[in-house]
PDB file of C-alpha atoms and ligand atoms in Angstrom:
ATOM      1  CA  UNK A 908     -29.122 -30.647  64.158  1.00  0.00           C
ATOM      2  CA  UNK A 909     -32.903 -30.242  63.715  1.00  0.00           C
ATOM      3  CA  UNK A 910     -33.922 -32.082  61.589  1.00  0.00           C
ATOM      4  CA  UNK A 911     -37.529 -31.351  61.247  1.00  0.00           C
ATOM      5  CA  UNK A 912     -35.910 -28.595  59.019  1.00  0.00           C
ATOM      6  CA  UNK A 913     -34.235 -30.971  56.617  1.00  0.00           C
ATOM      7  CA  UNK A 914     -36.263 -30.388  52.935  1.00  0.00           C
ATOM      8  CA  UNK A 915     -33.513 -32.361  50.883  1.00  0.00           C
ATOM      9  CA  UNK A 916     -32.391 -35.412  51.665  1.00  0.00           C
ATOM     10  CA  UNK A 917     -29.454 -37.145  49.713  1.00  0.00           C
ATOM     11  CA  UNK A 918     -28.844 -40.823  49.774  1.00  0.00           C
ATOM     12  CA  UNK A 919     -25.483 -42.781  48.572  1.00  0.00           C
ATOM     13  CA  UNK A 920     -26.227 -46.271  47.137  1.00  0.00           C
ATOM     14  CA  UNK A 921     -24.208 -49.351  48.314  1.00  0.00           C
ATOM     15  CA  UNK A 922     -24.406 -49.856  51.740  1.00  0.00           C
ATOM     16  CA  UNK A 923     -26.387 -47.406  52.683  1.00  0.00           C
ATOM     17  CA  UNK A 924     -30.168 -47.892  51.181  1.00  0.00           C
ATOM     18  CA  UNK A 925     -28.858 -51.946  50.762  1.00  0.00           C
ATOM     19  CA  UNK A 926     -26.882 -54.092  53.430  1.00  0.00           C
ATOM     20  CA  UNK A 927     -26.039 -57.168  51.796  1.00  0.00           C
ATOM     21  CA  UNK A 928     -22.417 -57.315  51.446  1.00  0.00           C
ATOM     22  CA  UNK A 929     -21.849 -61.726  50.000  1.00  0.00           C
ATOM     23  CA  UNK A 930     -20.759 -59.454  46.505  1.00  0.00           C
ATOM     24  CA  UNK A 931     -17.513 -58.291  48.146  1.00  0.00           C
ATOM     25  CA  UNK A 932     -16.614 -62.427  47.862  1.00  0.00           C
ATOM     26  CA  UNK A 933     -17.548 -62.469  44.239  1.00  0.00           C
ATOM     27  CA  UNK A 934     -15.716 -59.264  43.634  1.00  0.00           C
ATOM     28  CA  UNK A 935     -12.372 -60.557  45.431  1.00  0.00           C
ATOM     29  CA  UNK A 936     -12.489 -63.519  43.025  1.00  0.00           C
ATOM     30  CA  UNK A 937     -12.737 -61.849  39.987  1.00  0.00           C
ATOM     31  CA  UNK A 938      -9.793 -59.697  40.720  1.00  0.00           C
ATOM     32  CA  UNK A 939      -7.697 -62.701  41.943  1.00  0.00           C
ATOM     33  CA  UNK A 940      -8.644 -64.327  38.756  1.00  0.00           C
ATOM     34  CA  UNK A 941      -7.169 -61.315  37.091  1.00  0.00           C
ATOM     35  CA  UNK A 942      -3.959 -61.794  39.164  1.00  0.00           C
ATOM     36  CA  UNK A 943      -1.029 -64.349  37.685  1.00  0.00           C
ATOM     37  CA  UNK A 944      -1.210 -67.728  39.773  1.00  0.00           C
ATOM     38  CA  UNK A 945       1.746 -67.135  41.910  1.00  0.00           C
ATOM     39  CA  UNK A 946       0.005 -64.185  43.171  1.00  0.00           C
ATOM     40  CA  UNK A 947      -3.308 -65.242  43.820  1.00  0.00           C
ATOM     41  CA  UNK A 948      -2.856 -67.117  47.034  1.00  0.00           C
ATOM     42  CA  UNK A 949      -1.141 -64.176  48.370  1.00  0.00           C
ATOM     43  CA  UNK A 950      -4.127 -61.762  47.712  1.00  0.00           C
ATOM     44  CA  UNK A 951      -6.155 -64.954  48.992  1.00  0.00           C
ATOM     45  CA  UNK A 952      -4.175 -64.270  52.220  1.00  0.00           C
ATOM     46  CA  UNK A 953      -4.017 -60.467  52.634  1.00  0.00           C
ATOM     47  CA  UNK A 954      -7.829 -60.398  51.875  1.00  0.00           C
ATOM     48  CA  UNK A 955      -8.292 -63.007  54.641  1.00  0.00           C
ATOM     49  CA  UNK A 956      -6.061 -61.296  56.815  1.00  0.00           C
ATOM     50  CA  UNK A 957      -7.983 -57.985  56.665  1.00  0.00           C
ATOM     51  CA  UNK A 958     -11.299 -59.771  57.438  1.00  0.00           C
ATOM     52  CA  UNK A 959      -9.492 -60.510  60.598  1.00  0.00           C
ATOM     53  CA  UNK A 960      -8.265 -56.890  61.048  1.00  0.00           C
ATOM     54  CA  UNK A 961      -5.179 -57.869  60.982  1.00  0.00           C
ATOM     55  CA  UNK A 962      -3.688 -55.843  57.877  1.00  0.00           C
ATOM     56  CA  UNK A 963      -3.017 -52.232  57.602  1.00  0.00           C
ATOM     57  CA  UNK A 964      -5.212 -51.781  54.702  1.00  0.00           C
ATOM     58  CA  UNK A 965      -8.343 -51.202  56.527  1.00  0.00           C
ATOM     59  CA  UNK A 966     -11.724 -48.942  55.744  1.00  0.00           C
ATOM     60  CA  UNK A 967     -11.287 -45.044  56.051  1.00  0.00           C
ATOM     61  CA  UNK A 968      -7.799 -45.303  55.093  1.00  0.00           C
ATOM     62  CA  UNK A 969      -5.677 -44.538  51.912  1.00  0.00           C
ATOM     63  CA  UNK A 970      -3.436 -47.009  49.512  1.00  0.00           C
ATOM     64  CA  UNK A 971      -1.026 -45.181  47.914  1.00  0.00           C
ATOM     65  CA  UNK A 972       0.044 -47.315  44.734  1.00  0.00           C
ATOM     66  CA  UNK A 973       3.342 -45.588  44.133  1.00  0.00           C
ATOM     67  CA  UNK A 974       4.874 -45.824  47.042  1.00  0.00           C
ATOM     68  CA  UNK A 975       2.916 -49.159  47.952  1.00  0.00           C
ATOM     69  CA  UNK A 976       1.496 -47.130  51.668  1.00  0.00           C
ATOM     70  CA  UNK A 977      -0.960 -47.726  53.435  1.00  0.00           C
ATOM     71  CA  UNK A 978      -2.192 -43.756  54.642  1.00  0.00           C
ATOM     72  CA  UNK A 979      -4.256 -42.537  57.559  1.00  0.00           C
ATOM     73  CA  UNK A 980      -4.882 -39.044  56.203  1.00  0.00           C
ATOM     74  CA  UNK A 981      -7.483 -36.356  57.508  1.00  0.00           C
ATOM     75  CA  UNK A 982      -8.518 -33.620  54.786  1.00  0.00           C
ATOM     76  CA  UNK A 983      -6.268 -35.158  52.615  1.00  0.00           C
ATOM     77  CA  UNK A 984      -3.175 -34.567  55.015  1.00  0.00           C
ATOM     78  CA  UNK A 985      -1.267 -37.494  55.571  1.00  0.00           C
ATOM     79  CA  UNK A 986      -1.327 -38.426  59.493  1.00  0.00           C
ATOM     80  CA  UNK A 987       0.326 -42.027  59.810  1.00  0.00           C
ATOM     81  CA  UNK A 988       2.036 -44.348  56.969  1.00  0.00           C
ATOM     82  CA  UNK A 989       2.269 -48.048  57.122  1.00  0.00           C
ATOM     83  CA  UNK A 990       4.371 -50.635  54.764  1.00  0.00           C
ATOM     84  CA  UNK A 991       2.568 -53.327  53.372  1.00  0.00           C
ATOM     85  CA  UNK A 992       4.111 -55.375  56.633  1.00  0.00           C
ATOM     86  CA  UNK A 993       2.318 -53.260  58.804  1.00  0.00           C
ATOM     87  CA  UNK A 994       5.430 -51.340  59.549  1.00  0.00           C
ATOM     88  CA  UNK A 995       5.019 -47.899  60.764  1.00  0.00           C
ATOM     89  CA  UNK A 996       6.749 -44.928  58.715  1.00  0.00           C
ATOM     90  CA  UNK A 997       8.246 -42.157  61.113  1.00  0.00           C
ATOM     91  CA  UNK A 998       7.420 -38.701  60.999  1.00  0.00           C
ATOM     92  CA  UNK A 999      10.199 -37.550  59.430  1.00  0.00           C
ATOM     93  CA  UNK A1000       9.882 -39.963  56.736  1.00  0.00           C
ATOM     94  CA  UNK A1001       6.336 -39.254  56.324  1.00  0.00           C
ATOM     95  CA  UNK A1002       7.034 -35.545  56.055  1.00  0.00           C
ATOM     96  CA  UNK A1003       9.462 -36.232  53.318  1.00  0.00           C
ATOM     97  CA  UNK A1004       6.769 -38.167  51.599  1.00  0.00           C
ATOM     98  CA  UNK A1005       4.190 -36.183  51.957  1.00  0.00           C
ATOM     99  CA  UNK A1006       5.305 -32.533  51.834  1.00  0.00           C
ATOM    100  CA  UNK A1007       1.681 -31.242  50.407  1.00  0.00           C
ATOM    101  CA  UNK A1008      -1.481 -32.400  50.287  1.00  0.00           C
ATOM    102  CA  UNK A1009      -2.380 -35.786  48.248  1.00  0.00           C
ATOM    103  CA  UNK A1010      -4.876 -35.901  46.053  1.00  0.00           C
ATOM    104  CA  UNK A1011      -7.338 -39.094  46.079  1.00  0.00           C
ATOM    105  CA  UNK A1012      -7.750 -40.943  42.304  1.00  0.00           C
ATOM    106  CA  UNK A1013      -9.064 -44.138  41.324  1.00  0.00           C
ATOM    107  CA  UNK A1014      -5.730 -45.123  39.614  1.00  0.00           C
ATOM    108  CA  UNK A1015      -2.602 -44.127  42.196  1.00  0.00           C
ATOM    109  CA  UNK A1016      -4.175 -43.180  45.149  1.00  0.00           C
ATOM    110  CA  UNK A1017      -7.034 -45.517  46.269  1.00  0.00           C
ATOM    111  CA  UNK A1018      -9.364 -44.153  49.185  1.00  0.00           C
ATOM    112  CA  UNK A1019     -10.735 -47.300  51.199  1.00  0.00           C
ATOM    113  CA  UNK A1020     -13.624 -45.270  52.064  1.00  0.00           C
ATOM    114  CA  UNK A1021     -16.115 -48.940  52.085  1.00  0.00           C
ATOM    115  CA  UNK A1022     -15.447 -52.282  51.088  1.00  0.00           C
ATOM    116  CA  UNK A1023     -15.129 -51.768  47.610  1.00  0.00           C
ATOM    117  CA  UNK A1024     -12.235 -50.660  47.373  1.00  0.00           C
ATOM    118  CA  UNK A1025     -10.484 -53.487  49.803  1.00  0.00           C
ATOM    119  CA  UNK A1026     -10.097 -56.169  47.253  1.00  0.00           C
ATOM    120  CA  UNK A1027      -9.105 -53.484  44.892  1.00  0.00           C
ATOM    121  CA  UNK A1028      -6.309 -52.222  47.010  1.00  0.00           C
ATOM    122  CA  UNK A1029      -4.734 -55.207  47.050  1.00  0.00           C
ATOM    123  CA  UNK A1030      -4.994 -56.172  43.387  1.00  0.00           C
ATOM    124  CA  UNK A1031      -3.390 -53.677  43.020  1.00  0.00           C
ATOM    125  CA  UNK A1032      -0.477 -53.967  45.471  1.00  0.00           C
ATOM    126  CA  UNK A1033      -0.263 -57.361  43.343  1.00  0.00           C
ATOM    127  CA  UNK A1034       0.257 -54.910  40.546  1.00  0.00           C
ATOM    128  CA  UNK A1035      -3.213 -54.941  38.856  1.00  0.00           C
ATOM    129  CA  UNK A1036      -3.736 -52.265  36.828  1.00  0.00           C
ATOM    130  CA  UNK A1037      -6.915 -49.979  37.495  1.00  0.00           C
ATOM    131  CA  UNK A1038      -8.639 -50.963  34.374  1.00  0.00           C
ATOM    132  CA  UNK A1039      -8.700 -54.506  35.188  1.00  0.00           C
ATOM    133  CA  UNK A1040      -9.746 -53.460  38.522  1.00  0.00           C
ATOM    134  CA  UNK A1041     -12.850 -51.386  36.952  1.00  0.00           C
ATOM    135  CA  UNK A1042     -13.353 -54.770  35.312  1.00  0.00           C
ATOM    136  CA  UNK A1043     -13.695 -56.593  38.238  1.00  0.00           C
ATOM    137  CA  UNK A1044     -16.023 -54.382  39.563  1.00  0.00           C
ATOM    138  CA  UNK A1045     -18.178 -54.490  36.315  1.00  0.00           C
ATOM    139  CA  UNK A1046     -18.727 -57.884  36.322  1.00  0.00           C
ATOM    140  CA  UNK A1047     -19.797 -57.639  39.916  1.00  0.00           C
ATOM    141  CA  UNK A1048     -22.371 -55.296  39.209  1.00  0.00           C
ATOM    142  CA  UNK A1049     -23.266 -57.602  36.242  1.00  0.00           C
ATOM    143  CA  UNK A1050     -23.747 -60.358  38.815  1.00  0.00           C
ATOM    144  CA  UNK A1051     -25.807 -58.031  40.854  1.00  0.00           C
ATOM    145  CA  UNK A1052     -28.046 -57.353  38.560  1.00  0.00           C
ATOM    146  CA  UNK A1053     -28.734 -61.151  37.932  1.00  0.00           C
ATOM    147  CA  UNK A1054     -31.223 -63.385  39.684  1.00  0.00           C
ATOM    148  CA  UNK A1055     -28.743 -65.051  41.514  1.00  0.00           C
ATOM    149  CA  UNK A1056     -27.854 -62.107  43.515  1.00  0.00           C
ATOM    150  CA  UNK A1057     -30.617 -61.962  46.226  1.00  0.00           C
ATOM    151  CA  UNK A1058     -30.864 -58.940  48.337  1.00  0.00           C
ATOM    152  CA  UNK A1059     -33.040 -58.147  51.252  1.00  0.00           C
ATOM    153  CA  UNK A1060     -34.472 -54.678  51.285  1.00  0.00           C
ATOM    154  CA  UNK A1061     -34.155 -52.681  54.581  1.00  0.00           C
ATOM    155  CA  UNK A1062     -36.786 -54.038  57.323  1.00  0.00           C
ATOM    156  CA  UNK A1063     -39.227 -50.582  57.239  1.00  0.00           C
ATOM    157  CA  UNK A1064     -36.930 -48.319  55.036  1.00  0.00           C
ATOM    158  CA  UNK A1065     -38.954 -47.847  51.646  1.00  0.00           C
ATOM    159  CA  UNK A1066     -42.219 -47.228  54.245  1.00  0.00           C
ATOM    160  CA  UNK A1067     -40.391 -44.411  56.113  1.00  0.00           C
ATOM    161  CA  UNK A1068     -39.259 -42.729  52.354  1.00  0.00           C
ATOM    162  CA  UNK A1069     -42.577 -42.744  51.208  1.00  0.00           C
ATOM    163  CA  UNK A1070     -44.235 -41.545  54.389  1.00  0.00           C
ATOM    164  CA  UNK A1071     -41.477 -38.262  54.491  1.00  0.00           C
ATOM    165  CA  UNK A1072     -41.677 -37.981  50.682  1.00  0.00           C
ATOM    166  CA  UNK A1073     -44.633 -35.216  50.828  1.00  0.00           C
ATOM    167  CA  UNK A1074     -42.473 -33.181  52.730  1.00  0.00           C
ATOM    168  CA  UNK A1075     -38.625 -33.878  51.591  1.00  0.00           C
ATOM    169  CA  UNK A1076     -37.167 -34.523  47.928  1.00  0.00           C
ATOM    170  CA  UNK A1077     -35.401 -37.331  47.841  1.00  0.00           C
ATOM    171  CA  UNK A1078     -31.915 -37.641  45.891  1.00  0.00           C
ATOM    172  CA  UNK A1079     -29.544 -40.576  45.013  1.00  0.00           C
ATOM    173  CA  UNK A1080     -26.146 -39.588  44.453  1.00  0.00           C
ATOM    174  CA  UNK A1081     -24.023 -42.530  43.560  1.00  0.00           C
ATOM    175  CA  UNK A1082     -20.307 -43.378  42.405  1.00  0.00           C
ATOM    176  CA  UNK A1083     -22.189 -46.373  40.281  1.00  0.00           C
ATOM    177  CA  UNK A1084     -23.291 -46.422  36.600  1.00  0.00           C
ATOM    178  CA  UNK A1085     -26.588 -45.778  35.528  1.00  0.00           C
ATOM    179  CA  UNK A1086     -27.795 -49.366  34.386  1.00  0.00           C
ATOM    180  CA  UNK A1087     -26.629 -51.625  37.787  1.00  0.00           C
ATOM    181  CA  UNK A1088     -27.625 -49.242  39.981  1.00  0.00           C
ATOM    182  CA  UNK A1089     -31.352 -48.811  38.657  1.00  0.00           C
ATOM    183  CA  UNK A1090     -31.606 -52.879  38.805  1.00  0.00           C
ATOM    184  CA  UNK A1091     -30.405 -52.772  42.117  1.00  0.00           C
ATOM    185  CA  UNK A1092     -32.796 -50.282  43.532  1.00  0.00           C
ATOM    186  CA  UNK A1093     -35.635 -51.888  41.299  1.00  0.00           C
ATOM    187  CA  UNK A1094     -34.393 -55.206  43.611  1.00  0.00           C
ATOM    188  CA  UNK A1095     -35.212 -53.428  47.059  1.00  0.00           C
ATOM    189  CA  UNK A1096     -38.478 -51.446  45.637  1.00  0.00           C
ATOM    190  CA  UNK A1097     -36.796 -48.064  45.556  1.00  0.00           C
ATOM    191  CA  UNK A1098     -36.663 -47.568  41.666  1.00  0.00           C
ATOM    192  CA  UNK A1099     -39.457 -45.069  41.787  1.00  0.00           C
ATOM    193  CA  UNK A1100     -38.675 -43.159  45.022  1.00  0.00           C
ATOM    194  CA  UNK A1101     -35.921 -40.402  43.958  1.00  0.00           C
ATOM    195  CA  UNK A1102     -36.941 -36.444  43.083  1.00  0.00           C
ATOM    196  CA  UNK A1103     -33.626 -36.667  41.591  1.00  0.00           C
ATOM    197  CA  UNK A1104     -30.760 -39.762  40.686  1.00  0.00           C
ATOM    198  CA  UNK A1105     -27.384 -38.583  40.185  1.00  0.00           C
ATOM    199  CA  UNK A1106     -24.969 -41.863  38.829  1.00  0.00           C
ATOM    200  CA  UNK A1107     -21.313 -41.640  38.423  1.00  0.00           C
ATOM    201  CA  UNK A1108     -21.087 -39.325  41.101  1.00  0.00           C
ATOM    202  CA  UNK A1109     -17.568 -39.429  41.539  1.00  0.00           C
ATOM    203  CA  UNK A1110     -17.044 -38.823  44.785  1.00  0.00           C
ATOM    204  CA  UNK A1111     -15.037 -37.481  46.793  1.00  0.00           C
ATOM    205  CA  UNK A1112     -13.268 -35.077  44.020  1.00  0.00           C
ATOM    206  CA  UNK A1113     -16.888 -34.063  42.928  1.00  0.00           C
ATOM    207  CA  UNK A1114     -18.856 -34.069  45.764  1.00  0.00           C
ATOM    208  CA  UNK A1115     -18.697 -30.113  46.507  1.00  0.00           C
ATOM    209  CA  UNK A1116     -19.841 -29.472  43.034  1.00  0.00           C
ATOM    210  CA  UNK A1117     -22.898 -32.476  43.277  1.00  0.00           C
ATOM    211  CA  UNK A1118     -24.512 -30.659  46.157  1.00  0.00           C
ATOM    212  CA  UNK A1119     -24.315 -27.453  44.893  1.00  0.00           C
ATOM    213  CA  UNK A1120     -26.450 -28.956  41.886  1.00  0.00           C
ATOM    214  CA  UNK A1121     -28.715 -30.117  44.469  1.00  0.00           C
ATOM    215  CA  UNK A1122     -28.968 -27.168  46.313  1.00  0.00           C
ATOM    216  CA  UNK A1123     -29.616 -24.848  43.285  1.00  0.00           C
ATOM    217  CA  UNK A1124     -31.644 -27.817  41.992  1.00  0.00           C
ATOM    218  CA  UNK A1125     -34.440 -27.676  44.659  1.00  0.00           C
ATOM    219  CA  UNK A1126     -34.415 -24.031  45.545  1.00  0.00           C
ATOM    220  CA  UNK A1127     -32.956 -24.517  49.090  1.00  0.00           C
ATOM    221  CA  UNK A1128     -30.032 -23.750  51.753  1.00  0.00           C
ATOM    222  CA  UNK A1129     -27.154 -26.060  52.504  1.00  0.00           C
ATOM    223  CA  UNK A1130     -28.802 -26.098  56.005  1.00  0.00           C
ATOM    224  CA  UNK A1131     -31.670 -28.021  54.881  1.00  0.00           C
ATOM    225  CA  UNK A1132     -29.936 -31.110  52.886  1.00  0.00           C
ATOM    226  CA  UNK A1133     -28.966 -34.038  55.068  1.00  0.00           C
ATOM    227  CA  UNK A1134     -26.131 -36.546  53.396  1.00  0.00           C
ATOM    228  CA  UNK A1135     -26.591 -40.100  54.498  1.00  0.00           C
ATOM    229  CA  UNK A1136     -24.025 -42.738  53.103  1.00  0.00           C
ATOM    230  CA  UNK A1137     -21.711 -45.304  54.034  1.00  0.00           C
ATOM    231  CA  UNK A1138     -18.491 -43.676  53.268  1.00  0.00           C
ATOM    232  CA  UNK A1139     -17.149 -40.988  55.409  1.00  0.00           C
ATOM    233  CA  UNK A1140     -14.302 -39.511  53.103  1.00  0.00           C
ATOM    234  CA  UNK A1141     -17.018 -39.747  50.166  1.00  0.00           C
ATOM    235  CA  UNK A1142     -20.298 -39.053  51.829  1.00  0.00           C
ATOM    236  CA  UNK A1143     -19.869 -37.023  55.136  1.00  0.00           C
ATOM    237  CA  UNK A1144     -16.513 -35.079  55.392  1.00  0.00           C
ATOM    238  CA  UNK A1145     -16.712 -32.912  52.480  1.00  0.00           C
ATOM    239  CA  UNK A1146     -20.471 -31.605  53.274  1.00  0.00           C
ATOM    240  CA  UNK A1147     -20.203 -30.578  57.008  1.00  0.00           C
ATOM    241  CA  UNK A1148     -17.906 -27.607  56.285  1.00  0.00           C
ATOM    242  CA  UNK A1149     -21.197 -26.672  54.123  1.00  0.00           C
ATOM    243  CA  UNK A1150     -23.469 -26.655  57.154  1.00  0.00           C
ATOM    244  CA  UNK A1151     -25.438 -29.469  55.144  1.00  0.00           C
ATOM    245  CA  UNK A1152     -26.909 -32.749  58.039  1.00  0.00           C
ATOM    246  CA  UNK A1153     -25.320 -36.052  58.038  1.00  0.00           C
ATOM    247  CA  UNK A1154     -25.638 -39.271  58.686  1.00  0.00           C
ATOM    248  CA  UNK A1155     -23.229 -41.445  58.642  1.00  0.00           C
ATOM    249  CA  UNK A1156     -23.801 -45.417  58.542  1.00  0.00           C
ATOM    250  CA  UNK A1157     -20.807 -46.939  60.051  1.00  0.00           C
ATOM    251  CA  UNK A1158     -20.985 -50.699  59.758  1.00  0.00           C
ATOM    252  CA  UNK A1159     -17.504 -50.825  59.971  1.00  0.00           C
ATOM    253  CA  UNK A1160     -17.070 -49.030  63.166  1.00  0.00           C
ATOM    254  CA  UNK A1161     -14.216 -46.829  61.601  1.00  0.00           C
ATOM    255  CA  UNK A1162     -15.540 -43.247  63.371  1.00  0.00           C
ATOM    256  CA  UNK A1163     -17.030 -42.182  66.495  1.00  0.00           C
ATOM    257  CA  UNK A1164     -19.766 -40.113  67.685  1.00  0.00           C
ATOM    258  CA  UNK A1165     -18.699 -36.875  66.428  1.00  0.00           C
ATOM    259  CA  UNK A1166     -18.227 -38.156  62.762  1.00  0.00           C
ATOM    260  CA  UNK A1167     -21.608 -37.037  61.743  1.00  0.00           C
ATOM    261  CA  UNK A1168     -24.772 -35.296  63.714  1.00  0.00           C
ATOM    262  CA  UNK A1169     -25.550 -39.110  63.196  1.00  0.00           C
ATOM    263  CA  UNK A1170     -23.775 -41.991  63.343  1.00  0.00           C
ATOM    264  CA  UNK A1171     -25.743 -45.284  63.094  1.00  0.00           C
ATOM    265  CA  UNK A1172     -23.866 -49.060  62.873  1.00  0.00           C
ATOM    266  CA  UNK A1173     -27.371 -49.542  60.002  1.00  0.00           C
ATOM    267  CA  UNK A1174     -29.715 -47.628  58.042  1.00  0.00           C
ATOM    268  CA  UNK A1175     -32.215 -49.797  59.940  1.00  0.00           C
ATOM    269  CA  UNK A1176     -31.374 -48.147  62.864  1.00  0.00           C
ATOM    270  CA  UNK A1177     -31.755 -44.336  61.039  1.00  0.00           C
ATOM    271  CA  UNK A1178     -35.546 -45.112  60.900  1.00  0.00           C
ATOM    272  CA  UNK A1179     -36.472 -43.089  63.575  1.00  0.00           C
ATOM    273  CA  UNK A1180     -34.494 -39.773  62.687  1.00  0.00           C
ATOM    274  CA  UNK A1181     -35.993 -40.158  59.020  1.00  0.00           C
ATOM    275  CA  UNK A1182     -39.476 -40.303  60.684  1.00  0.00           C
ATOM    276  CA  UNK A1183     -38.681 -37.413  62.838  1.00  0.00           C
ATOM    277  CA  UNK A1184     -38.895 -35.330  59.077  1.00  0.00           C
ATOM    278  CA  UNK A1185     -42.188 -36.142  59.018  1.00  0.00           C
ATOM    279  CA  UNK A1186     -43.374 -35.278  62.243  1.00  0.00           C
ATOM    280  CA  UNK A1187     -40.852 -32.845  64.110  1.00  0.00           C
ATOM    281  CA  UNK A1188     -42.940 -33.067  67.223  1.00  0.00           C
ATOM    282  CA  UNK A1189     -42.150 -36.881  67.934  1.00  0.00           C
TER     283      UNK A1189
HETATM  284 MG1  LIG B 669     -21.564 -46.558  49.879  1.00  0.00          MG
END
């Protein structure tokens, strides 16, 4: 990948141009509070339990909410199946499951693709319903948007943006509504940064049609955009068969080297790749 070529560069929001993560906590409660009182100290204990990696719901996978599965899927084939127990389905069962493709929703069919959607995976094994879920969420963002929510920008990261800005455009293309994301940007100094801010992004499902947009957008070739997020399934996956750059900021360790022409643990450490736009003789 050279990326002294890149001329669009496209950035997801939450936990990629921030880090701080203490609003997962908040977010758990809120969905627990949602929960009837018999079933909160089991979500208490599943959510715990995953901290510990010690849960099949985990990031990069799947929760089905019909069949209450856990799914390790890879273009939306279904590869492994695990019961809430951490029991593993067989192959034949799987296949009986699973003849075709699934699809990935926000209601049925939950893609763990970052923290988020953790918490909200197991609400909703507790049998919350997704609007209640969305509600949690909300007031999360609410709560992010307040004082008390402190976040500490990216040691370096705004300097780098507006160093490369003369010679890339700089997108945000978000799964987040308009009014928590622009307060959390405004937080870490970036509200004023982005050629071009793109909320409710729903991705994965629209993801394809999002960089087209950008591509047309700008004038330029899928060659030259670079994707940088958090989120594999969301962020990385759906853009490589474009020829588009990635970089993919796996804090949760979930991939390997060959999940993206980049694959850093923080955006901190992406610094130096970002300057490379600027000067492709470094
Ligand atoms: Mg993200």
């Amino acid at each position: 990948m050279d990326v002294s070529k890149v001329k669009v560069l496209v950035f997801d929001l939450d936990g990629t141009v921030y880090e701080d993560t203490h609003h997962f906590d908040y977010q758990a409660a809120r969905l627990k509070d949602k929960l009837s009182v018999e079933k909160q100290s089991l979500f208490q204990q599943d959510f715990d339990a995953v901290k510990r990696d010690e849960h099949p719901i985990k990031i990069g996978r799947i929760y089905d909410g019909i069949n209450d599965l856990v799914l390790v899927q890879l273009d939306n084939i279904v590869q492994e199946a695990y019961k809430w127990n951490g029991h593993r389905l067989s192959n034949e069962e799987i296949n009986k499951l699973y003849p075709k493709p699934i699809e990935i929703n926000y209601d049925t069919m939950l893609s763990i693709g970052d923290p988020w959607w953790i918490s909200t995976s197991i609400a909703g094994h507790y049998g919350l319903n997704s609007k209640k879920c969305y509600e949690a969420f909300l007031e999360t963002r609410e709560y992010m948007m307040g004082p008390e929510f402190e976040m500490e920008p990216i040691v370096g990261f705004k300097e780098v943006l507006s160093d490369i800005h003369e010679h890339v455009k700089l997108v945000l293309l978000t799964n987040s509504p308009q009014p928590d994301s622009e307060a959390i940007l405004t937080k870490i100094g970036l509200d004023r940064l982005f050629d071009l801010k793109i909320f409710n992004g729903e991705k994965p499902t629209r993801t394809l049609e999002r960089f087209e947009h950008i591509k047309n957008e700008f004038g330029v070739e899928y060659k030259e955009i670079m994707s940088v997020g958090d989120n594999w399934i969301n962020e990385i996956r759906p853009v490589q068969p474009l020829g588009c750059g990635t970089i993919f900021i796996d804090s949760h360790g979930v991939g390997n080297p060959s999940s993206a022409d980049f694959v850093f643990e923080c955006m901190g450490d992406a610094i130096p790749i970002l300057k490379k736009i600027k000067n492709p003789l470094d």
